[in-house]
PDB file of C-alpha atoms in Angstrom:
ATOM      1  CA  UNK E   1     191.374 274.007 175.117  1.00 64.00           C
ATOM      2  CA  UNK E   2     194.548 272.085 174.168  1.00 80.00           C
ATOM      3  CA  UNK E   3     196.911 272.584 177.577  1.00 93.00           C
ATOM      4  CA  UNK E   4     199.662 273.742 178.053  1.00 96.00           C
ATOM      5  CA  UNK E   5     202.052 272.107 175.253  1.00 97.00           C
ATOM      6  CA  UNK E   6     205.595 271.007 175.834  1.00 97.00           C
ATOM      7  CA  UNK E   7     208.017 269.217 173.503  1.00 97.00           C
ATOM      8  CA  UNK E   8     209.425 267.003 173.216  1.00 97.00           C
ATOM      9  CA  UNK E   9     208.197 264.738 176.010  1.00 96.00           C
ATOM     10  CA  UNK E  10     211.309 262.752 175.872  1.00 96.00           C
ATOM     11  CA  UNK E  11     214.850 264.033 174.942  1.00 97.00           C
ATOM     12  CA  UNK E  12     218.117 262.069 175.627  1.00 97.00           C
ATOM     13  CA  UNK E  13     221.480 263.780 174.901  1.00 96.00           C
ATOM     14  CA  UNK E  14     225.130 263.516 175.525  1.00 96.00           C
ATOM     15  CA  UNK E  15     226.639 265.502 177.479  1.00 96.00           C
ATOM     16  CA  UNK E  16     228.485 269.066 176.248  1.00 96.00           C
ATOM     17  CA  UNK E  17     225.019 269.069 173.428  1.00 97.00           C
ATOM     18  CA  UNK E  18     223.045 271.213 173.353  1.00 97.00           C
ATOM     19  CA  UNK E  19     219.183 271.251 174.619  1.00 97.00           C
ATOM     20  CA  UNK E  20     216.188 272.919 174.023  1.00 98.00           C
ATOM     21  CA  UNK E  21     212.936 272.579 175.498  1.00 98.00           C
ATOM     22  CA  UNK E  22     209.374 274.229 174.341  1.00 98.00           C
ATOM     23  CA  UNK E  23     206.607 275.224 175.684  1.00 98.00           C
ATOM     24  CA  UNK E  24     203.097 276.648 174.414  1.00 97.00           C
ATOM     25  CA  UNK E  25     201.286 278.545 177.326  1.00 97.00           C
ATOM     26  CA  UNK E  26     197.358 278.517 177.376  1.00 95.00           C
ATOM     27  CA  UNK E  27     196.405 280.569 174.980  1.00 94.00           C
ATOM     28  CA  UNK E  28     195.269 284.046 177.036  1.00 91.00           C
ATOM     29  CA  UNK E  29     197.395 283.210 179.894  1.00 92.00           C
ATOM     30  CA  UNK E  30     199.942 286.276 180.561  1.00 90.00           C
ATOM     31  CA  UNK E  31     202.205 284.205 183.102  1.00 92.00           C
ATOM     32  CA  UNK E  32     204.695 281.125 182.446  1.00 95.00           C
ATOM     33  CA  UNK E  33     206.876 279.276 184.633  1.00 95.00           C
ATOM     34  CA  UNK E  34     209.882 277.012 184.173  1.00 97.00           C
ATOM     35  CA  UNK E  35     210.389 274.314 186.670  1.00 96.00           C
ATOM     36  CA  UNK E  36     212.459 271.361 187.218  1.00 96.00           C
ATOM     37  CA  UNK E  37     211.737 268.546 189.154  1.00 95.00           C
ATOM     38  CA  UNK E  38     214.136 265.844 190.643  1.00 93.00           C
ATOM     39  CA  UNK E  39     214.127 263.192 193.147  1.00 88.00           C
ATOM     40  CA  UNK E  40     216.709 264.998 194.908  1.00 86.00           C
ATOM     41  CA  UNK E  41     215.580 268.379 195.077  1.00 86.00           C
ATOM     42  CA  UNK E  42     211.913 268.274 194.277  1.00 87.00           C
ATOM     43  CA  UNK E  43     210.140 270.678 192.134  1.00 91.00           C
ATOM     44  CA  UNK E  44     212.090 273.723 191.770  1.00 90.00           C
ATOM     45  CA  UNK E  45     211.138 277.078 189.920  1.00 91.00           C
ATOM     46  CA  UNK E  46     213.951 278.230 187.596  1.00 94.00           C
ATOM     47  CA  UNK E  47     211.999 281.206 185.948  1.00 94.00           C
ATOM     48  CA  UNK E  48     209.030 283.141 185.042  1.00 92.00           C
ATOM     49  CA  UNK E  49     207.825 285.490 183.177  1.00 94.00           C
ATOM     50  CA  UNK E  50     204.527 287.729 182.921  1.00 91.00           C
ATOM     51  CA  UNK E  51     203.611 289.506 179.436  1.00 92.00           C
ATOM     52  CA  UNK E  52     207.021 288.100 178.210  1.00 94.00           C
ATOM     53  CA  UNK E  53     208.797 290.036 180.429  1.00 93.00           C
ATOM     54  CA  UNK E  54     211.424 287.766 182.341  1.00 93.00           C
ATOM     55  CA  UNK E  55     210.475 288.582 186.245  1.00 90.00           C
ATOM     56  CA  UNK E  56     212.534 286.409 188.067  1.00 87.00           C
ATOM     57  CA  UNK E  57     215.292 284.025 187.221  1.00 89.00           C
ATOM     58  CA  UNK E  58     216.678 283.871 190.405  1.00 88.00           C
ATOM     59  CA  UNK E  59     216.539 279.648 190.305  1.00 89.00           C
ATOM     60  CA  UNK E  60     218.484 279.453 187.022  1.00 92.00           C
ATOM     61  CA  UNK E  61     221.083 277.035 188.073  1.00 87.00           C
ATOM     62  CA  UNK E  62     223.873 278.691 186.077  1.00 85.00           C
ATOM     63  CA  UNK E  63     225.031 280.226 182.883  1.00 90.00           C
ATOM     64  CA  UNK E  64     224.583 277.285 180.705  1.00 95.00           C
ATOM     65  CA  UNK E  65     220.458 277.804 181.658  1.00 96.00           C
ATOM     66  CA  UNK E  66     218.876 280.557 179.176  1.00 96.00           C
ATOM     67  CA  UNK E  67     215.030 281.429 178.646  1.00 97.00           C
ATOM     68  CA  UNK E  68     213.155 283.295 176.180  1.00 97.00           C
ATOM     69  CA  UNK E  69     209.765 284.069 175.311  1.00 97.00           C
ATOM     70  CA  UNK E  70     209.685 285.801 172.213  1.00 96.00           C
ATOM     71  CA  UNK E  71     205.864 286.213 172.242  1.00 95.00           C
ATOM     72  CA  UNK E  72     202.665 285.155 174.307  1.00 94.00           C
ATOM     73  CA  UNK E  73     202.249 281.907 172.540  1.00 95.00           C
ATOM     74  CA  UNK E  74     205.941 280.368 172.829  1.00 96.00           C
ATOM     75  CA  UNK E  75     208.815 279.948 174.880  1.00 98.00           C
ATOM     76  CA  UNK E  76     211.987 277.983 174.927  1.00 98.00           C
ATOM     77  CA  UNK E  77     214.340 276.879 177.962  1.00 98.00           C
ATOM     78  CA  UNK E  78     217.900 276.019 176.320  1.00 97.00           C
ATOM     79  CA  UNK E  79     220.760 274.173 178.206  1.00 97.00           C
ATOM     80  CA  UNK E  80     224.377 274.879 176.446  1.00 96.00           C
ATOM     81  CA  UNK E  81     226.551 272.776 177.034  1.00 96.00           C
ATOM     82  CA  UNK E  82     224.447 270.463 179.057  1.00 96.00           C
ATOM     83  CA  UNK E  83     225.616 267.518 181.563  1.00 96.00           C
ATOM     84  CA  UNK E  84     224.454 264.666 183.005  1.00 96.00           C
ATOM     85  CA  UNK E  85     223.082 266.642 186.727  1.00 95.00           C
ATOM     86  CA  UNK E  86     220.781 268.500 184.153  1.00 96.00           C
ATOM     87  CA  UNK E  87     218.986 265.296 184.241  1.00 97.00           C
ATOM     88  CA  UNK E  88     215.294 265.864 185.434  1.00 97.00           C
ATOM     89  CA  UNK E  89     211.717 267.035 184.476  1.00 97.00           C
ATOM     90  CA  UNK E  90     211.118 270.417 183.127  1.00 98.00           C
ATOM     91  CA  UNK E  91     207.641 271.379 183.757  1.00 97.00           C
ATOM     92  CA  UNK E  92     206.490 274.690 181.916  1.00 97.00           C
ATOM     93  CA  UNK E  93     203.306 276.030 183.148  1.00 95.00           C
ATOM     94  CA  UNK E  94     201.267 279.054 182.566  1.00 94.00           C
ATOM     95  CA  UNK E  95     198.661 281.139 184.611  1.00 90.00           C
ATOM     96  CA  UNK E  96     196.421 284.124 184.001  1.00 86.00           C
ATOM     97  CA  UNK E  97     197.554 287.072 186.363  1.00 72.00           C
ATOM     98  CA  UNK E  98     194.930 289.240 186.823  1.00 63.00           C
ATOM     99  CA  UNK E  99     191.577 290.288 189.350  1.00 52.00           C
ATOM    100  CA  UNK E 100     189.248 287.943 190.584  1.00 56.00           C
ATOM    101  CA  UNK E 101     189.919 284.132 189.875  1.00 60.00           C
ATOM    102  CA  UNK E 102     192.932 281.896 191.356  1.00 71.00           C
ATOM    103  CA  UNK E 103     195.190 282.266 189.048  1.00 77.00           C
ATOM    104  CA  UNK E 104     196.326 278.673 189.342  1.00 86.00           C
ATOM    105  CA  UNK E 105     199.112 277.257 187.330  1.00 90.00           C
ATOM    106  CA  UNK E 106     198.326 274.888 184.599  1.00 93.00           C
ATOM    107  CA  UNK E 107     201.210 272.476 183.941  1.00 95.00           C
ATOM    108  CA  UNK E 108     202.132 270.631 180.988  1.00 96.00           C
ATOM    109  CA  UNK E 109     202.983 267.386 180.767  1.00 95.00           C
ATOM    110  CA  UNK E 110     206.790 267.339 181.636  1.00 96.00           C
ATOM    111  CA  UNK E 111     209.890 266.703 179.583  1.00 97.00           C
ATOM    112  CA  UNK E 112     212.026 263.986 180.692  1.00 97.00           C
ATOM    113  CA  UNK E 113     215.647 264.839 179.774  1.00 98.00           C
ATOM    114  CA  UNK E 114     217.780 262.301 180.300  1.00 97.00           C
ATOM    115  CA  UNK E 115     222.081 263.645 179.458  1.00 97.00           C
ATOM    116  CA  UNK E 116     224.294 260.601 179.186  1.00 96.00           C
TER     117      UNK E 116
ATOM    118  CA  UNK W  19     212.890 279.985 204.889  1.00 58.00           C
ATOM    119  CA  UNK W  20     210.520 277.082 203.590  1.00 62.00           C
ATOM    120  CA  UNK W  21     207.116 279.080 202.720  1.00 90.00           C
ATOM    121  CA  UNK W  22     205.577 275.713 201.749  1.00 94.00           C
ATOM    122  CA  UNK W  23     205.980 272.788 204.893  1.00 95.00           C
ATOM    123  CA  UNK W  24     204.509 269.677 204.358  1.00 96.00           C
ATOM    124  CA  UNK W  25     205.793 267.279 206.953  1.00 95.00           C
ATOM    125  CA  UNK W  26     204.948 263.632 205.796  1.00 94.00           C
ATOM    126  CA  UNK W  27     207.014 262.149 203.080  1.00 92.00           C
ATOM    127  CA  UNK W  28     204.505 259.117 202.581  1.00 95.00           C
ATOM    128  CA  UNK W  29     201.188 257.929 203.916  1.00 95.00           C
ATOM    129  CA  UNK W  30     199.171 255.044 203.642  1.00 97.00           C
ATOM    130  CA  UNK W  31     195.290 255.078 203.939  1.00 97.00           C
ATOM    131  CA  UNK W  32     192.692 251.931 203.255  1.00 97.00           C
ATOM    132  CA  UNK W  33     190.403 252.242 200.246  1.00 97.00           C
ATOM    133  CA  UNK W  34     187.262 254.046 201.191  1.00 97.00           C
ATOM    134  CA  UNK W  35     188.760 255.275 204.308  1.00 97.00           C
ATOM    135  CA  UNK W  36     189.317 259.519 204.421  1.00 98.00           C
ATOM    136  CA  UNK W  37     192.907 260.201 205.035  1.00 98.00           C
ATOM    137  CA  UNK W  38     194.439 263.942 206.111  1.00 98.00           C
ATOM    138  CA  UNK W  39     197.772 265.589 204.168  1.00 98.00           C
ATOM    139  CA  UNK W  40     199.201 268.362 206.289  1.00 98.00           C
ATOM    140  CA  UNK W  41     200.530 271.601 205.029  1.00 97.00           C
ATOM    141  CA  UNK W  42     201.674 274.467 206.882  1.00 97.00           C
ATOM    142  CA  UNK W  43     202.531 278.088 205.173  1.00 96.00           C
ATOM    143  CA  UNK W  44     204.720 280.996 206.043  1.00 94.00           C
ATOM    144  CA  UNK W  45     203.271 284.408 205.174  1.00 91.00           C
ATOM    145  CA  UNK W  46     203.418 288.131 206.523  1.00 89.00           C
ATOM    146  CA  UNK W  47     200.925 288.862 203.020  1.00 87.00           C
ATOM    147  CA  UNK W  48     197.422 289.407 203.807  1.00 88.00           C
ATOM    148  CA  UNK W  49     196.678 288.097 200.580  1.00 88.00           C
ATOM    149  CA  UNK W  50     197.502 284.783 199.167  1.00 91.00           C
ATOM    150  CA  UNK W  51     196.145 281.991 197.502  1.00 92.00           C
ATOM    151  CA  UNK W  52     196.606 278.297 199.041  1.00 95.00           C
ATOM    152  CA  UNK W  53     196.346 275.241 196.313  1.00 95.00           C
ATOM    153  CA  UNK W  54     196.723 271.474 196.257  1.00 97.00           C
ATOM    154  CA  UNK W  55     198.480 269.121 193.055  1.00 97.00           C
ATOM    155  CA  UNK W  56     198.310 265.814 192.619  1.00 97.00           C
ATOM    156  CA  UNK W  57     201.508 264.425 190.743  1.00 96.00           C
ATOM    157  CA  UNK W  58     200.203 260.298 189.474  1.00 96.00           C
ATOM    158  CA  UNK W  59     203.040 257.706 188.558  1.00 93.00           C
ATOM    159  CA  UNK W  60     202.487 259.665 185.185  1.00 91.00           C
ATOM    160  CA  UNK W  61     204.185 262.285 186.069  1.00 91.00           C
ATOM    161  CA  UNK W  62     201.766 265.173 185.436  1.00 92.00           C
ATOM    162  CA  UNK W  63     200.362 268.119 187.566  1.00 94.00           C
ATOM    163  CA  UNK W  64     196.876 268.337 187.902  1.00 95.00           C
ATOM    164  CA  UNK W  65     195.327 271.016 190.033  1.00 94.00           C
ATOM    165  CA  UNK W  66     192.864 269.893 192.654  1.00 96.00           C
ATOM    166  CA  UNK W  67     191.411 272.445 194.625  1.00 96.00           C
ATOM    167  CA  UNK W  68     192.109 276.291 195.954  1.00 94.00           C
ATOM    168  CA  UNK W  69     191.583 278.459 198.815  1.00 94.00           C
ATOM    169  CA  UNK W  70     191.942 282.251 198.798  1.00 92.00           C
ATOM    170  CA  UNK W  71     193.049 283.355 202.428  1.00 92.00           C
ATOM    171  CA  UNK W  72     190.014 285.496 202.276  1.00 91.00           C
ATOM    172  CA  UNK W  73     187.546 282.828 201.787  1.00 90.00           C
ATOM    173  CA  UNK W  74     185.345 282.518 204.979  1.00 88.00           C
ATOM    174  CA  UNK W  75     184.439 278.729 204.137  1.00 93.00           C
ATOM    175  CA  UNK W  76     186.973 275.536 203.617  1.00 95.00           C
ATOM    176  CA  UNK W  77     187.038 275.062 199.832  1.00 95.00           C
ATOM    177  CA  UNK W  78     185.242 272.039 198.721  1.00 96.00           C
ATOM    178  CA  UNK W  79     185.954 270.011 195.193  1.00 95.00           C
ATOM    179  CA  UNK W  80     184.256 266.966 195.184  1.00 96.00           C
ATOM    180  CA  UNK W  81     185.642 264.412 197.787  1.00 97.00           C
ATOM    181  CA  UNK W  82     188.585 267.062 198.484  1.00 98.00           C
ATOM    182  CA  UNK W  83     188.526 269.576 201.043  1.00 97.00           C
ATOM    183  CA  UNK W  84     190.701 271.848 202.201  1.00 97.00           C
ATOM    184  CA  UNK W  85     190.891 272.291 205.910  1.00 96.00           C
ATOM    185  CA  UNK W  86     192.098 275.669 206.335  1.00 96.00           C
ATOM    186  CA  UNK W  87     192.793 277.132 209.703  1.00 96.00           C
ATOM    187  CA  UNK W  88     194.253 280.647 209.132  1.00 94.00           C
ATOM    188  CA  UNK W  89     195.812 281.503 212.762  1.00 94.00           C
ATOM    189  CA  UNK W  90     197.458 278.798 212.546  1.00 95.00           C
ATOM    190  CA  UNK W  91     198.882 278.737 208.793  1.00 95.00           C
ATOM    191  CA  UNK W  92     197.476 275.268 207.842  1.00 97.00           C
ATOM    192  CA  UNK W  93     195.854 274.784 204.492  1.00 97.00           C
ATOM    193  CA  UNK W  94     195.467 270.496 205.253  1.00 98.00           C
ATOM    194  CA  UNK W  95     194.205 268.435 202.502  1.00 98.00           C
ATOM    195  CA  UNK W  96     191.095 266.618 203.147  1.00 98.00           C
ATOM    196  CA  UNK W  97     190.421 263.189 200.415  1.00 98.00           C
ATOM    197  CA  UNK W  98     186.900 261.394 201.688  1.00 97.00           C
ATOM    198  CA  UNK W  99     186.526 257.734 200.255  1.00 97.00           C
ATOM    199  CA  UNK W 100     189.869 257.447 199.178  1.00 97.00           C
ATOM    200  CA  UNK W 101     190.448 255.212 195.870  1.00 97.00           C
ATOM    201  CA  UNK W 102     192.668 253.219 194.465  1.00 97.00           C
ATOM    202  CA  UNK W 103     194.155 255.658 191.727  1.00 97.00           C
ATOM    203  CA  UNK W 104     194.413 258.517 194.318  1.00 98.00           C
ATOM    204  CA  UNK W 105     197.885 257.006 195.197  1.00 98.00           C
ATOM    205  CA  UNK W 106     200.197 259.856 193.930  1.00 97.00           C
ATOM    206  CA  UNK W 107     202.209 262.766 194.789  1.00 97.00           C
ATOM    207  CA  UNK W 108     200.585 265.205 196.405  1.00 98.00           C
ATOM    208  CA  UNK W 109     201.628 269.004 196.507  1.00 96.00           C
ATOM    209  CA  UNK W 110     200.615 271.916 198.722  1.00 96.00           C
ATOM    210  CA  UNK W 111     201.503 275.411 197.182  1.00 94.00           C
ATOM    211  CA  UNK W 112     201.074 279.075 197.716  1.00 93.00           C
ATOM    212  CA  UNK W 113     200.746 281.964 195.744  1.00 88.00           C
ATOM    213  CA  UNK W 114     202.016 285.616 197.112  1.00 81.00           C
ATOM    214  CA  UNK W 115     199.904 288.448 196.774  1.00 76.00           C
ATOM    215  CA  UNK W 116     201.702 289.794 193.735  1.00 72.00           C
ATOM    216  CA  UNK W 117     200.199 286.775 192.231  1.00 66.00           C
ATOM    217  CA  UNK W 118     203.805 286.008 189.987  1.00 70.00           C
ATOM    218  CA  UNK W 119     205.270 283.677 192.803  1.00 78.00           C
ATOM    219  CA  UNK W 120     204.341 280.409 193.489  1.00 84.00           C
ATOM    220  CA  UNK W 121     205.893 278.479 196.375  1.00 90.00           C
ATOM    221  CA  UNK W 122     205.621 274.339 196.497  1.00 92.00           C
ATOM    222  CA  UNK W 123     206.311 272.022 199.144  1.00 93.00           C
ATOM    223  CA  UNK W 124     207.998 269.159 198.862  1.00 93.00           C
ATOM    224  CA  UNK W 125     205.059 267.017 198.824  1.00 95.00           C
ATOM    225  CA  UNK W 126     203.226 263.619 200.758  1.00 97.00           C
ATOM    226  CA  UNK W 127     203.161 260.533 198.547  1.00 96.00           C
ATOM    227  CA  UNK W 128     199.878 258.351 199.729  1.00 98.00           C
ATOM    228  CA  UNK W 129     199.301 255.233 198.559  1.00 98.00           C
ATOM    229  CA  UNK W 130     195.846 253.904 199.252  1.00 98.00           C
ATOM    230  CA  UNK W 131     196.176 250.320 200.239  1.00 97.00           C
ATOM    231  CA  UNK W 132     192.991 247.793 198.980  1.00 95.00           C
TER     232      UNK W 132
END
């Protein structure tokens, strides 16, 4: 089994461009989670979704934050127009919800966006 | 309210020595799941062990353990033998009974010293 997929692994931007972040869940998993990680504020869930249904994106710092998951296989975190405190790792992971097992997250490996 | 307390920004333990990583957890939910992450200089999450809060026995994975007291909401992280590359991050989380949430502290970084 390949992971969980993100891309790209690095990304650095100026600020007021746009950014867009992907992730490929597990394949099977129903559940995937956004997060973003600083040294400031840690690891921090922005979203997630289960069957591609957006549940909560209560951590979505603002406007210029949007998620979709068009299907079970690929979703996209986009930051319009973005600025340098968007600076951080975005972790996507994914779980399977569902009886029996621990329905632990598996994360992928990170995407280090750096906004100038 | 923090659902996830881990009180111990860093530790330091000697090679081969076992060293303890504290968590504590906040839950009215009879059902839960309790895990532990370890984040390397790398950067990425990798899952390390699990406890269900109905699990009669500590979970066991290797040289981790999880030392989990339930009346007293502590789900502590147990590494035996410590090694050199088990310096990292490490992360205590929970998992709500609906199963969606998960809930992170804000982690211990060890660094095991030769």
């Amino acid at each position: 089994d390949a992971g969980v997929i993100q891309s790209p692994r690095h990304e650095v931007t100026e600020m007021g461009q746009e950014v867009t972040l992907r992730c490929k869940p597990i394949s099977g998993h129903n559940s995937l989670f956004w997060y973003r990680q600083t040294m400031m504020r840690g690891l921090e869930l922005l979203i997630y979704f289960n069957n591609n249904v957006p549940i909560d994106d209560s951590g979505m710092p603002e406007d210029r934050f949007s998620a979709k998951m068009p299907n079970a296989s690929f979703s996209t975190l986009k930051i319009q127009p973005s600025e340098p405190r968007d600076s951080a790792v975005y972790f996507c992971a994914s779980s399977s919800l569902g009886a029996g097992g621990h329905n632990e997250q598996f994360f992928g490996p990170g995407t280090r966006l750096t906004v100038l | 309210a923090q659902k996830i307390t881990q009180t111990q920004p860093g530790m330091f333990v000697q090679e081969k020595e076992a060293v303890t990583l504290d968590c504590t957890y906040d839950t009215s939910d009879p059902s839960y799941g309790l895990f532990w992450y370890k984040q390397p200089s790398s950067g990425e999450m990798i899952f390390l062990i699990y406890q269900g809060s109905y699990d009669q026995q500590n979970a066991t994975e290797g040289r981790y353990s999880l030392n989990f007291q339930k009346a007293r909401k502590s789900a502590n992280l147990v590494i035996s033998a410590s090694q050199l590359g088990d310096s990292a991050m490490y992360f205590c989380a929970m998992r709500d009974n609906t199963g969606n949430q998960f809930y992170f502290g804000t982690g211990t970084s060890l660094t095991v010293i030769p």
